[in-house]
Amino acid sequence: MSNEASEEEMKSYYAGVSYNTLDSTKEGLITNFYSLKSNYLKLSNDELISETTSYWGVTYTRYEWLLEILAHIYHHRGQLHSMLVHCCNKDLNILMFE
């Protein structure tokens, strides 16, 4: 989103991504984290505060997009925890929000 990818580019990206095992999921998370980190560390302050618009019309600065990405990851973390606890009856004894 912070690079203003088109809807077609995003569909193409997601069509080529598939994590079917725990190991491939872990690898994907690590790879994508380092890619995000590398891309953001290259940005100047001016680039961080420049606004970009997603294909669905939302406009944020690149810094704000980074905050949205973080919020999205925490959202999925909570979903995963809920599924494990409530659907699989696995109490992980993990403090989620300390």
PDB file of C-alpha atoms in Angstrom:
ATOM      1  CA  MET A   1       0.000   0.000   0.000  1.00  0.00           C
ATOM      2  CA  SER A   2       2.769   2.410   0.777  1.00  0.00           C
ATOM      3  CA  ASN A   3       4.136   1.740  -2.720  1.00  0.00           C
ATOM      4  CA  GLU A   4       0.718   2.265  -4.330  1.00  0.00           C
ATOM      5  CA  ALA A   5       0.418  -1.221  -5.820  1.00  0.00           C
ATOM      6  CA  SER A   6      -2.595  -1.653  -8.065  1.00  0.00           C
ATOM      7  CA  GLU A   7      -5.407  -4.088  -7.336  1.00  0.00           C
ATOM      8  CA  GLU A   8      -4.132  -6.313 -10.141  1.00  0.00           C
ATOM      9  CA  GLU A   9      -0.598  -6.315  -8.693  1.00  0.00           C
ATOM     10  CA  MET A  10      -1.939  -7.273  -5.255  1.00  0.00           C
ATOM     11  CA  LYS A  11      -4.131 -10.062  -6.663  1.00  0.00           C
ATOM     12  CA  SER A  12      -1.175 -11.400  -8.602  1.00  0.00           C
ATOM     13  CA  TYR A  13       1.035 -11.301  -5.503  1.00  0.00           C
ATOM     14  CA  TYR A  14      -1.486 -13.127  -3.310  1.00  0.00           C
ATOM     15  CA  ALA A  15      -2.235 -15.690  -6.033  1.00  0.00           C
ATOM     16  CA  GLY A  16       1.431 -16.694  -5.915  1.00  0.00           C
ATOM     17  CA  VAL A  17       1.667 -16.957  -2.111  1.00  0.00           C
ATOM     18  CA  SER A  18       0.686 -20.132  -0.326  1.00  0.00           C
ATOM     19  CA  TYR A  19       1.735 -21.262   3.123  1.00  0.00           C
ATOM     20  CA  ASN A  20       0.636 -24.853   3.636  1.00  0.00           C
ATOM     21  CA  THR A  21       2.916 -25.905   6.471  1.00  0.00           C
ATOM     22  CA  LEU A  22       4.065 -24.473   9.759  1.00  0.00           C
ATOM     23  CA  ASP A  23       7.626 -24.220   8.430  1.00  0.00           C
ATOM     24  CA  SER A  24       6.579 -22.368   5.267  1.00  0.00           C
ATOM     25  CA  THR A  25       4.458 -20.001   7.375  1.00  0.00           C
ATOM     26  CA  LYS A  26       7.400 -19.267   9.688  1.00  0.00           C
ATOM     27  CA  GLU A  27       9.688 -18.742   6.697  1.00  0.00           C
ATOM     28  CA  GLY A  28       7.150 -16.417   5.078  1.00  0.00           C
ATOM     29  CA  LEU A  29       6.794 -14.329   8.228  1.00  0.00           C
ATOM     30  CA  ILE A  30      10.556 -13.998   8.610  1.00  0.00           C
ATOM     31  CA  THR A  31      11.175 -13.264   4.921  1.00  0.00           C
ATOM     32  CA  ASN A  32       8.416 -10.673   4.752  1.00  0.00           C
ATOM     33  CA  PHE A  33       9.536  -9.029   7.998  1.00  0.00           C
ATOM     34  CA  TYR A  34      13.070  -8.579   6.679  1.00  0.00           C
ATOM     35  CA  SER A  35      11.761  -7.317   3.347  1.00  0.00           C
ATOM     36  CA  LEU A  36       9.552  -4.751   5.096  1.00  0.00           C
ATOM     37  CA  LYS A  37      12.397  -3.726   7.394  1.00  0.00           C
ATOM     38  CA  SER A  38      14.825  -3.363   4.490  1.00  0.00           C
ATOM     39  CA  ASN A  39      12.389  -1.292   2.452  1.00  0.00           C
ATOM     40  CA  TYR A  40      11.496   1.038   5.318  1.00  0.00           C
ATOM     41  CA  LEU A  41      15.086   1.559   6.479  1.00  0.00           C
ATOM     42  CA  LYS A  42      15.921   2.903   3.011  1.00  0.00           C
ATOM     43  CA  LEU A  43      13.290   5.645   3.246  1.00  0.00           C
ATOM     44  CA  SER A  44      14.262   9.205   4.044  1.00  0.00           C
ATOM     45  CA  ASN A  45      12.249  11.267   6.511  1.00  0.00           C
ATOM     46  CA  ASP A  46      10.610  13.047   3.578  1.00  0.00           C
ATOM     47  CA  GLU A  47       9.622   9.700   2.046  1.00  0.00           C
ATOM     48  CA  LEU A  48       8.238   8.483   5.395  1.00  0.00           C
ATOM     49  CA  ILE A  49       5.930  11.489   5.652  1.00  0.00           C
ATOM     50  CA  SER A  50       4.889  11.453   1.991  1.00  0.00           C
ATOM     51  CA  GLU A  51       1.354  10.274   1.383  1.00  0.00           C
ATOM     52  CA  THR A  52       0.461   7.284  -0.756  1.00  0.00           C
ATOM     53  CA  THR A  53      -2.958   5.989  -1.746  1.00  0.00           C
ATOM     54  CA  SER A  54      -4.090   2.374  -1.826  1.00  0.00           C
ATOM     55  CA  TYR A  55      -6.052   1.014  -4.770  1.00  0.00           C
ATOM     56  CA  TRP A  56      -9.210   1.141  -2.605  1.00  0.00           C
ATOM     57  CA  GLY A  57      -8.745   4.867  -2.006  1.00  0.00           C
ATOM     58  CA  VAL A  58      -7.219   5.146   1.495  1.00  0.00           C
ATOM     59  CA  THR A  59      -4.422   7.709   1.833  1.00  0.00           C
ATOM     60  CA  TYR A  60      -1.787   7.602   4.574  1.00  0.00           C
ATOM     61  CA  THR A  61       1.822   8.591   4.956  1.00  0.00           C
ATOM     62  CA  ARG A  62       4.252   5.704   4.608  1.00  0.00           C
ATOM     63  CA  TYR A  63       4.803   5.908   8.361  1.00  0.00           C
ATOM     64  CA  GLU A  64       1.052   5.575   8.934  1.00  0.00           C
ATOM     65  CA  TRP A  65       0.988   2.574   6.559  1.00  0.00           C
ATOM     66  CA  LEU A  66       3.653   0.968   8.732  1.00  0.00           C
ATOM     67  CA  LEU A  67       1.430   1.475  11.788  1.00  0.00           C
ATOM     68  CA  GLU A  68      -1.480  -0.081   9.870  1.00  0.00           C
ATOM     69  CA  ILE A  69       0.690  -3.095   9.010  1.00  0.00           C
ATOM     70  CA  LEU A  70       1.596  -3.498  12.698  1.00  0.00           C
ATOM     71  CA  ALA A  71      -2.057  -3.252  13.741  1.00  0.00           C
ATOM     72  CA  HIS A  72      -2.970  -5.854  11.117  1.00  0.00           C
ATOM     73  CA  ILE A  73      -0.349  -8.290  12.417  1.00  0.00           C
ATOM     74  CA  TYR A  74      -1.640  -7.894  15.984  1.00  0.00           C
ATOM     75  CA  HIS A  75      -5.182  -8.480  14.695  1.00  0.00           C
ATOM     76  CA  HIS A  76      -4.139 -11.799  13.135  1.00  0.00           C
ATOM     77  CA  ARG A  77      -2.135 -12.706  16.245  1.00  0.00           C
ATOM     78  CA  GLY A  78      -5.308 -12.319  18.288  1.00  0.00           C
ATOM     79  CA  GLN A  79      -7.310 -14.338  15.774  1.00  0.00           C
ATOM     80  CA  LEU A  80      -4.792 -17.175  15.897  1.00  0.00           C
ATOM     81  CA  HIS A  81      -4.745 -17.169  19.685  1.00  0.00           C
ATOM     82  CA  SER A  82      -8.556 -17.242  19.823  1.00  0.00           C
ATOM     83  CA  MET A  83      -8.749 -20.110  17.355  1.00  0.00           C
ATOM     84  CA  LEU A  84      -6.205 -22.162  19.277  1.00  0.00           C
ATOM     85  CA  VAL A  85      -7.901 -21.530  22.638  1.00  0.00           C
ATOM     86  CA  HIS A  86     -11.569 -21.705  21.638  1.00  0.00           C
ATOM     87  CA  CYS A  87     -11.573 -24.063  18.652  1.00  0.00           C
ATOM     88  CA  CYS A  88      -8.693 -26.386  19.491  1.00  0.00           C
ATOM     89  CA  ASN A  89      -8.939 -26.227  23.303  1.00  0.00           C
ATOM     90  CA  LYS A  90      -5.231 -25.429  23.579  1.00  0.00           C
ATOM     91  CA  ASP A  91      -4.339 -23.149  26.483  1.00  0.00           C
ATOM     92  CA  LEU A  92      -0.992 -21.745  25.450  1.00  0.00           C
ATOM     93  CA  ASN A  93      -0.434 -19.843  28.706  1.00  0.00           C
ATOM     94  CA  ILE A  94       0.701 -16.825  26.704  1.00  0.00           C
ATOM     95  CA  LEU A  95       0.136 -13.315  27.996  1.00  0.00           C
ATOM     96  CA  MET A  96      -1.182 -11.512  24.937  1.00  0.00           C
ATOM     97  CA  PHE A  97      -1.150  -7.882  26.034  1.00  0.00           C
ATOM     98  CA  GLU A  98       1.326  -7.147  28.778  1.00  0.00           C
TER      99      GLU A  98
END
